Amino acid sequence: MPSKVRIALDAMGGDVGAPVVIPGAAISLARHPDVEFLLVGDRAKIEPELQKHPLLKAASKVIHTDVAVSMEDKPSQALRRGRRTSSMWLAIDAVKKGDADVAISAGNTGALMAMSRFHLRTLPGIDRPAITGIWPTKRGESVVLDLGATIGGDAHHLVSLAVMGAAMASVLFNKPRPTVGLLNIGVEEIKGHEEIREAGETLRAMNLPQLDYIGFVEGDGIGKGLADVIVTEGFSGNIALKAAEGTARQMAELLRNEMQRSWMSKLGYLFARGAFQTLRDKMDPNKSNGGVFLGLKGVVVKSHGGVTAEGFAYAIDVGYEMVHYDLLTKINQMLNRDGGALTSVPTAQEAVS
């Protein structure tokens, strides 16, 4: 890995912008002293925040622009209007030019994906990038993709997601052959859409050395940690993500209300406070923040727009790990560098014949 990990931050992205991005960067810097930041955005808004964090200021360079992509902009609008001068574009451009190893933004997801794909392009053999997240489970963590980059996908797309997800899991979990499951409405081979069944048959027939395909996984299997990698297309993946985040917040609120319902409940909370804190930490969506855009010729990480500074720091941590463990090289190796691992994927009919 390089002696310094260079991270470009879109300081104008998200619901708040610099007041969250800058302290988030300071938190991450304390955990990773070998980081240098490019802070892209309005200098007048960035500098007052930097003054509060001297160590971050010493490790940062500000790239000024007062153009920001709105959270309401459609991807096509973001690409047309002020594209090359926006903070989002300039952060991605730093990766393209080699001035940064990773770009991180809490801004408009559609615009970030459109700009990243347009400017960085996709890896050989990859048709469409995917948003990939780390999902807390009963057994630890799983890689889940796609969480909303694109809607729908044929068998080839799902197989490419499996390969890329396995690469990320092998990097993060130090597993040479991570297990992979396809999200489906049942575990039986006859269930699900045709493209899911075809992808399953293809993965089983190919028996790729870099992953262990275990079959279909139902929605409750994600939280159980039945596989290191869960593969689905973006529509169902995004619904699963938002449902899980909403359930976590609902459970936290219900527990809080119950603990305040009576003096007995309050007394019980005092005795079990440590256990409840551990549960709260595990259910906190902020601590699972940071979706990696896999399939690009560069590393881009998407943070939730409404996170706290601590939550944004977790997104920076994800970007740091992707660079630290050389994710792009690992994916390229799994794709046989020239995309041969995917361009040679047979159809399900050919695979089982």
GROMACS .gro file of C-alpha atoms in nm:
model
  353
    1MET     CA    1   0.000   0.000   0.000
    2PRO     CA    2   0.114   0.364  -0.044
    3SER     CA    3   0.284   0.537   0.249
    4LYS     CA    4  -0.011   0.778   0.261
    5VAL     CA    5  -0.374   0.707   0.178
    6ARG     CA    6  -0.508   1.012  -0.007
    7ILE     CA    7  -0.882   1.068   0.036
    8ALA     CA    8  -1.086   1.324  -0.158
    9LEU     CA    9  -1.396   1.442   0.029
   10ASP     CA   10  -1.696   1.615  -0.124
   11ALA     CA   11  -1.730   1.874   0.153
   12MET     CA   12  -2.055   2.011   0.003
   13GLY     CA   13  -2.242   1.679  -0.012
   14GLY     CA   14  -2.513   1.553   0.221
   15ASP     CA   15  -2.784   1.721   0.424
   16VAL     CA   16  -2.538   1.938   0.619
   17GLY     CA   17  -2.208   1.951   0.427
   18ALA     CA   18  -1.886   2.080   0.583
   19PRO     CA   19  -2.011   2.090   0.948
   20VAL     CA   20  -2.044   1.710   0.931
   21VAL     CA   21  -1.777   1.622   0.674
   22ILE     CA   22  -1.490   1.809   0.845
   23PRO     CA   23  -1.537   1.675   1.201
   24GLY     CA   24  -1.599   1.331   1.048
   25ALA     CA   25  -1.262   1.355   0.875
   26ALA     CA   26  -1.100   1.457   1.205
   27ILE     CA   27  -1.243   1.148   1.377
   28SER     CA   28  -1.118   0.919   1.101
   29LEU     CA   29  -0.775   1.084   1.098
   30ALA     CA   30  -0.734   1.001   1.468
   31ARG     CA   31  -0.789   0.635   1.375
   32HIS     CA   32  -0.571   0.647   1.061
   33PRO     CA   33  -0.281   0.893   1.099
   34ASP     CA   34  -0.143   0.790   0.756
   35VAL     CA   35  -0.426   0.973   0.573
   36GLU     CA   36  -0.410   1.292   0.370
   37PHE     CA   37  -0.731   1.470   0.273
   38LEU     CA   38  -0.836   1.675  -0.029
   39LEU     CA   39  -1.133   1.878   0.091
   40VAL     CA   40  -1.337   1.988  -0.210
   41GLY     CA   41  -1.590   2.266  -0.163
   42ASP     CA   42  -1.651   2.625  -0.062
   43ARG     CA   43  -1.339   2.747   0.118
   44ALA     CA   44  -1.545   2.998   0.317
   45LYS     CA   45  -1.743   2.709   0.470
   46ILE     CA   46  -1.453   2.467   0.506
   47GLU     CA   47  -1.192   2.690   0.669
   48PRO     CA   48  -1.395   2.781   0.983
   49GLU     CA   49  -1.451   2.410   1.049
   50LEU     CA   50  -1.083   2.330   0.988
   51GLN     CA   51  -0.979   2.586   1.249
   52LYS     CA   52  -1.142   2.362   1.511
   53HIS     CA   53  -0.922   2.066   1.410
   54PRO     CA   54  -0.553   2.167   1.383
   55LEU     CA   55  -0.427   1.814   1.314
   56LEU     CA   56  -0.677   1.773   1.029
   57LYS     CA   57  -0.582   2.112   0.887
   58ALA     CA   58  -0.217   2.006   0.876
   59ALA     CA   59  -0.312   1.688   0.688
   60SER     CA   60  -0.548   1.855   0.440
   61LYS     CA   61  -0.553   2.056   0.122
   62VAL     CA   62  -0.858   2.259   0.023
   63ILE     CA   63  -0.977   2.267  -0.339
   64HIS     CA   64  -1.219   2.556  -0.374
   65THR     CA   65  -1.548   2.549  -0.559
   66ASP     CA   66  -1.882   2.700  -0.466
   67VAL     CA   67  -2.077   2.470  -0.700
   68ALA     CA   68  -2.261   2.183  -0.532
   69VAL     CA   69  -2.486   1.909  -0.668
   70SER     CA   70  -2.831   1.936  -0.513
   71MET     CA   71  -2.990   1.636  -0.344
   72GLU     CA   72  -3.290   1.695  -0.573
   73ASP     CA   73  -3.092   1.701  -0.901
   74LYS     CA   74  -3.157   1.420  -1.143
   75PRO     CA   75  -2.839   1.240  -1.259
   76SER     CA   76  -2.881   1.380  -1.609
   77GLN     CA   77  -2.911   1.733  -1.469
   78ALA     CA   78  -2.602   1.687  -1.254
   79LEU     CA   79  -2.403   1.575  -1.558
   80ARG     CA   80  -2.519   1.869  -1.769
   81ARG     CA   81  -2.515   2.164  -1.530
   82GLY     CA   82  -2.184   2.266  -1.378
   83ARG     CA   83  -2.052   1.913  -1.399
   84ARG     CA   84  -1.683   1.989  -1.418
   85THR     CA   85  -1.691   2.255  -1.144
   86SER     CA   86  -1.901   2.084  -0.876
   87SER     CA   87  -1.744   1.954  -0.555
   88MET     CA   88  -1.870   1.604  -0.634
   89TRP     CA   89  -1.712   1.596  -0.980
   90LEU     CA   90  -1.381   1.741  -0.860
   91ALA     CA   91  -1.354   1.477  -0.585
   92ILE     CA   92  -1.403   1.202  -0.846
   93ASP     CA   93  -1.166   1.382  -1.082
   94ALA     CA   94  -0.893   1.368  -0.817
   95VAL     CA   95  -0.918   0.988  -0.829
   96LYS     CA   96  -0.915   0.992  -1.209
   97LYS     CA   97  -0.600   1.206  -1.216
   98GLY     CA   98  -0.425   1.002  -0.948
   99ASP     CA   99  -0.429   1.287  -0.695
  100ALA     CA  100  -0.645   1.079  -0.459
  101ASP     CA  101  -0.687   0.707  -0.395
  102VAL     CA  102  -1.059   0.726  -0.310
  103ALA     CA  103  -1.344   0.976  -0.333
  104ILE     CA  104  -1.616   0.997  -0.067
  105SER     CA  105  -1.943   1.188  -0.085
  106ALA     CA  106  -2.266   1.207   0.114
  107GLY     CA  107  -2.436   1.377  -0.178
  108ASN     CA  108  -2.700   1.277  -0.432
  109THR     CA  109  -2.661   0.901  -0.489
  110GLY     CA  110  -2.784   0.899  -0.848
  111ALA     CA  111  -2.562   1.190  -0.944
  112LEU     CA  112  -2.259   1.037  -0.772
  113MET     CA  113  -2.309   0.707  -0.953
  114ALA     CA  114  -2.365   0.877  -1.290
  115MET     CA  115  -2.056   1.097  -1.253
  116SER     CA  116  -1.841   0.811  -1.126
  117ARG     CA  117  -1.942   0.582  -1.409
  118PHE     CA  118  -1.906   0.855  -1.672
  119HIS     CA  119  -1.566   0.975  -1.555
  120LEU     CA  120  -1.396   0.662  -1.418
  121ARG     CA  121  -1.558   0.402  -1.648
  122THR     CA  122  -1.620   0.040  -1.558
  123LEU     CA  123  -1.372  -0.246  -1.528
  124PRO     CA  124  -1.342  -0.495  -1.818
  125GLY     CA  125  -1.623  -0.747  -1.805
  126ILE     CA  126  -1.845  -0.526  -1.583
  127ASP     CA  127  -2.157  -0.384  -1.746
  128ARG     CA  128  -2.285  -0.182  -1.450
  129PRO     CA  129  -2.137  -0.078  -1.115
  130ALA     CA  130  -2.301  -0.173  -0.785
  131ILE     CA  131  -2.339  -0.013  -0.444
  132THR     CA  132  -2.191  -0.250  -0.189
  133GLY     CA  133  -2.240  -0.234   0.186
  134ILE     CA  134  -2.123  -0.411   0.499
  135TRP     CA  135  -2.419  -0.569   0.678
  136PRO     CA  136  -2.400  -0.656   1.052
  137THR     CA  137  -2.517  -1.013   1.116
  138LYS     CA  138  -2.544  -1.267   1.399
  139ARG     CA  139  -2.215  -1.419   1.285
  140GLY     CA  140  -2.027  -1.095   1.223
  141GLU     CA  141  -2.061  -0.910   0.892
  142SER     CA  142  -2.159  -0.981   0.533
  143VAL     CA  143  -2.103  -0.798   0.206
  144VAL     CA  144  -2.435  -0.715   0.036
  145LEU     CA  145  -2.476  -0.585  -0.320
  146ASP     CA  146  -2.637  -0.418  -0.514
  147LEU     CA  147  -2.797  -0.176  -0.268
  148GLY     CA  148  -2.951   0.053  -0.527
  149ALA     CA  149  -2.714   0.151  -0.808
  150THR     CA  150  -2.933   0.008  -1.084
  151ILE     CA  151  -3.270  -0.160  -1.109
  152GLY     CA  152  -3.295  -0.508  -1.253
  153GLY     CA  153  -3.023  -0.722  -1.406
  154ASP     CA  154  -2.971  -1.034  -1.611
  155ALA     CA  155  -2.782  -1.345  -1.505
  156HIS     CA  156  -2.448  -1.207  -1.630
  157HIS     CA  157  -2.494  -0.898  -1.411
  158LEU     CA  158  -2.570  -1.109  -1.103
  159VAL     CA  159  -2.267  -1.330  -1.167
  160SER     CA  160  -2.046  -1.020  -1.197
  161LEU     CA  161  -2.185  -0.896  -0.865
  162ALA     CA  162  -2.097  -1.231  -0.709
  163VAL     CA  163  -1.738  -1.209  -0.834
  164MET     CA  164  -1.690  -0.849  -0.719
  165GLY     CA  165  -1.859  -0.913  -0.384
  166ALA     CA  166  -1.638  -1.214  -0.324
  167ALA     CA  167  -1.332  -1.001  -0.397
  168MET     CA  168  -1.441  -0.743  -0.140
  169ALA     CA  169  -1.524  -1.011   0.118
  170SER     CA  170  -1.188  -1.180   0.072
  171VAL     CA  171  -1.018  -0.844   0.131
  172LEU     CA  172  -1.224  -0.746   0.436
  173PHE     CA  173  -1.270  -1.085   0.600
  174ASN     CA  174  -0.939  -1.244   0.496
  175LYS     CA  175  -1.114  -1.543   0.340
  176PRO     CA  176  -0.961  -1.694   0.025
  177ARG     CA  177  -1.297  -1.843  -0.085
  178PRO     CA  178  -1.589  -1.655   0.072
  179THR     CA  179  -1.937  -1.805   0.057
  180VAL     CA  180  -2.187  -1.640  -0.180
  181GLY     CA  181  -2.566  -1.661  -0.183
  182LEU     CA  182  -2.830  -1.515  -0.417
  183LEU     CA  183  -3.117  -1.333  -0.244
  184ASN     CA  184  -3.443  -1.497  -0.347
  185ILE     CA  185  -3.800  -1.557  -0.230
  186GLY     CA  186  -3.716  -1.917  -0.139
  187VAL     CA  187  -3.424  -2.156  -0.121
  188GLU     CA  188  -3.569  -2.405  -0.370
  189GLU     CA  189  -3.404  -2.404  -0.714
  190ILE     CA  190  -3.741  -2.362  -0.891
  191LYS     CA  191  -3.827  -2.034  -0.714
  192GLY     CA  192  -3.759  -1.677  -0.819
  193HIS     CA  193  -3.726  -1.487  -1.145
  194GLU     CA  194  -3.569  -1.657  -1.442
  195GLU     CA  195  -3.252  -1.444  -1.428
  196ILE     CA  196  -3.194  -1.540  -1.062
  197ARG     CA  197  -3.237  -1.910  -1.135
  198GLU     CA  198  -3.009  -1.878  -1.438
  199ALA     CA  199  -2.742  -1.699  -1.236
  200GLY     CA  200  -2.760  -1.970  -0.971
  201GLU     CA  201  -2.719  -2.247  -1.226
  202THR     CA  202  -2.429  -2.061  -1.388
  203LEU     CA  203  -2.243  -2.003  -1.061
  204ARG     CA  204  -2.287  -2.364  -0.959
  205ALA     CA  205  -2.172  -2.496  -1.297
  206MET     CA  206  -1.868  -2.264  -1.315
  207ASN     CA  207  -1.744  -2.361  -0.966
  208LEU     CA  208  -1.522  -2.054  -0.953
  209PRO     CA  209  -1.208  -2.099  -0.737
  210GLN     CA  210  -1.247  -1.754  -0.582
  211LEU     CA  211  -1.591  -1.809  -0.431
  212ASP     CA  212  -1.809  -2.081  -0.280
  213TYR     CA  213  -2.163  -2.054  -0.413
  214ILE     CA  214  -2.409  -2.192  -0.155
  215GLY     CA  215  -2.740  -2.132  -0.337
  216PHE     CA  216  -3.040  -1.911  -0.266
  217VAL     CA  217  -3.082  -1.715   0.057
  218GLU     CA  218  -3.411  -1.571   0.181
  219GLY     CA  219  -3.442  -1.223   0.331
  220ASP     CA  220  -3.406  -1.339   0.690
  221GLY     CA  221  -3.084  -1.515   0.596
  222ILE     CA  222  -2.901  -1.183   0.557
  223GLY     CA  223  -2.920  -1.104   0.928
  224LYS     CA  224  -2.841  -1.466   1.015
  225GLY     CA  225  -2.512  -1.434   0.826
  226LEU     CA  226  -2.577  -1.741   0.610
  227ALA     CA  227  -2.323  -1.622   0.352
  228ASP     CA  228  -2.023  -1.390   0.344
  229VAL     CA  229  -2.170  -1.228   0.032
  230ILE     CA  230  -2.538  -1.172  -0.050
  231VAL     CA  231  -2.611  -1.085  -0.414
  232THR     CA  232  -2.925  -0.915  -0.544
  233GLU     CA  233  -3.019  -0.651  -0.798
  234GLY     CA  234  -3.052  -0.290  -0.684
  235PHE     CA  235  -3.429  -0.264  -0.648
  236SER     CA  236  -3.472  -0.544  -0.394
  237GLY     CA  237  -3.134  -0.466  -0.236
  238ASN     CA  238  -3.230  -0.106  -0.162
  239ILE     CA  239  -3.566  -0.212  -0.018
  240ALA     CA  240  -3.392  -0.466   0.206
  241LEU     CA  241  -3.144  -0.202   0.324
  242LYS     CA  242  -3.407   0.061   0.405
  243ALA     CA  243  -3.630  -0.198   0.576
  244ALA     CA  244  -3.341  -0.313   0.795
  245GLU     CA  245  -3.242   0.044   0.888
  246GLY     CA  246  -3.602   0.132   0.969
  247THR     CA  247  -3.643  -0.180   1.182
  248ALA     CA  248  -3.325  -0.100   1.374
  249ARG     CA  249  -3.449   0.251   1.453
  250GLN     CA  250  -3.792   0.119   1.547
  251MET     CA  251  -3.647  -0.139   1.784
  252ALA     CA  252  -3.424   0.121   1.947
  253GLU     CA  253  -3.721   0.353   2.001
  254LEU     CA  254  -3.940   0.073   2.139
  255LEU     CA  255  -3.670  -0.034   2.383
  256ARG     CA  256  -3.615   0.324   2.496
  257ASN     CA  257  -3.987   0.376   2.555
  258GLU     CA  258  -4.021   0.050   2.747
  259MET     CA  259  -3.722   0.130   2.967
  260GLN     CA  260  -3.893   0.454   3.073
  261ARG     CA  261  -4.241   0.303   3.126
  262SER     CA  262  -4.213   0.225   3.498
  263TRP     CA  263  -3.969   0.242   3.787
  264MET     CA  264  -3.917  -0.135   3.759
  265SER     CA  265  -3.818  -0.095   3.395
  266LYS     CA  266  -3.577   0.184   3.485
  267LEU     CA  267  -3.424  -0.032   3.758
  268GLY     CA  268  -3.388  -0.322   3.514
  269TYR     CA  269  -3.217  -0.090   3.268
  270LEU     CA  270  -2.958   0.007   3.528
  271PHE     CA  271  -2.861  -0.357   3.576
  272ALA     CA  272  -2.859  -0.434   3.201
  273ARG     CA  273  -2.718  -0.102   3.081
  274GLY     CA  274  -2.403  -0.258   2.934
  275ALA     CA  275  -2.600  -0.513   2.734
  276PHE     CA  276  -2.835  -0.245   2.601
  277GLN     CA  277  -2.541  -0.027   2.497
  278THR     CA  278  -2.388  -0.318   2.308
  279LEU     CA  279  -2.720  -0.382   2.134
  280ARG     CA  280  -2.756  -0.012   2.049
  281ASP     CA  281  -2.409  -0.006   1.898
  282LYS     CA  282  -2.479  -0.313   1.685
  283MET     CA  283  -2.809  -0.170   1.560
  284ASP     CA  284  -2.675   0.180   1.488
  285PRO     CA  285  -2.700   0.243   1.108
  286ASN     CA  286  -2.423   0.504   1.138
  287LYS     CA  287  -2.175   0.227   1.214
  288SER     CA  288  -2.261   0.046   0.891
  289ASN     CA  289  -2.230   0.362   0.683
  290GLY     CA  290  -2.035   0.368   0.360
  291GLY     CA  291  -2.139   0.201   0.035
  292VAL     CA  292  -1.857   0.116  -0.205
  293PHE     CA  293  -1.922   0.161  -0.578
  294LEU     CA  294  -1.780  -0.165  -0.711
  295GLY     CA  295  -1.700  -0.218  -1.079
  296LEU     CA  296  -1.530   0.115  -1.150
  297LYS     CA  297  -1.171   0.192  -1.244
  298GLY     CA  298  -1.134   0.377  -0.917
  299VAL     CA  299  -1.268   0.366  -0.562
  300VAL     CA  300  -1.575   0.576  -0.473
  301VAL     CA  301  -1.767   0.552  -0.144
  302LYS     CA  302  -2.120   0.682  -0.083
  303SER     CA  303  -2.217   0.798   0.266
  304HIS     CA  304  -2.574   0.844   0.380
  305GLY     CA  305  -2.677   1.207   0.347
  306GLY     CA  306  -2.816   1.250   0.697
  307VAL     CA  307  -2.544   1.090   0.909
  308THR     CA  308  -2.361   1.241   1.203
  309ALA     CA  309  -1.991   1.323   1.198
  310GLU     CA  310  -1.923   0.985   1.357
  311GLY     CA  311  -2.128   0.818   1.084
  312PHE     CA  312  -1.936   0.999   0.811
  313ALA     CA  313  -1.611   0.890   0.975
  314TYR     CA  314  -1.719   0.529   0.928
  315ALA     CA  315  -1.765   0.594   0.555
  316ILE     CA  316  -1.411   0.734   0.544
  317ASP     CA  317  -1.289   0.424   0.728
  318VAL     CA  318  -1.447   0.205   0.459
  319GLY     CA  319  -1.268   0.400   0.186
  320TYR     CA  320  -0.942   0.373   0.378
  321GLU     CA  321  -0.974  -0.005   0.403
  322MET     CA  322  -1.050  -0.040   0.032
  323VAL     CA  323  -0.723   0.138  -0.049
  324HIS     CA  324  -0.524  -0.018   0.235
  325TYR     CA  325  -0.609  -0.369   0.117
  326ASP     CA  326  -0.581  -0.282  -0.254
  327LEU     CA  327  -0.935  -0.378  -0.348
  328LEU     CA  328  -0.908  -0.282  -0.715
  329THR     CA  329  -0.611  -0.511  -0.771
  330LYS     CA  330  -0.796  -0.795  -0.602
  331ILE     CA  331  -1.102  -0.746  -0.821
  332ASN     CA  332  -0.888  -0.726  -1.133
  333GLN     CA  333  -0.719  -1.051  -1.037
  334MET     CA  334  -1.056  -1.218  -0.993
  335LEU     CA  335  -1.165  -1.087  -1.331
  336ASN     CA  336  -0.843  -1.225  -1.484
  337ARG     CA  337  -0.748  -0.861  -1.547
  338ASP     CA  338  -0.897  -0.865  -1.898
  339GLY     CA  339  -1.250  -0.948  -1.789
  340GLY     CA  340  -1.217  -1.304  -1.911
  341ALA     CA  341  -1.378  -1.447  -1.599
  342LEU     CA  342  -1.703  -1.278  -1.697
  343THR     CA  343  -1.694  -1.239  -2.074
  344SER     CA  344  -1.661  -1.615  -2.091
  345VAL     CA  345  -1.959  -1.676  -1.860
  346PRO     CA  346  -2.186  -1.922  -2.040
  347THR     CA  347  -2.561  -1.901  -2.033
  348ALA     CA  348  -2.730  -2.129  -1.786
  349GLN     CA  349  -2.834  -2.361  -2.068
  350GLU     CA  350  -2.474  -2.389  -2.191
  351ALA     CA  351  -2.338  -2.425  -1.837
  352VAL     CA  352  -2.546  -2.727  -1.748
  353SER     CA  353  -2.545  -2.900  -2.087
   0.00000   0.00000   0.00000
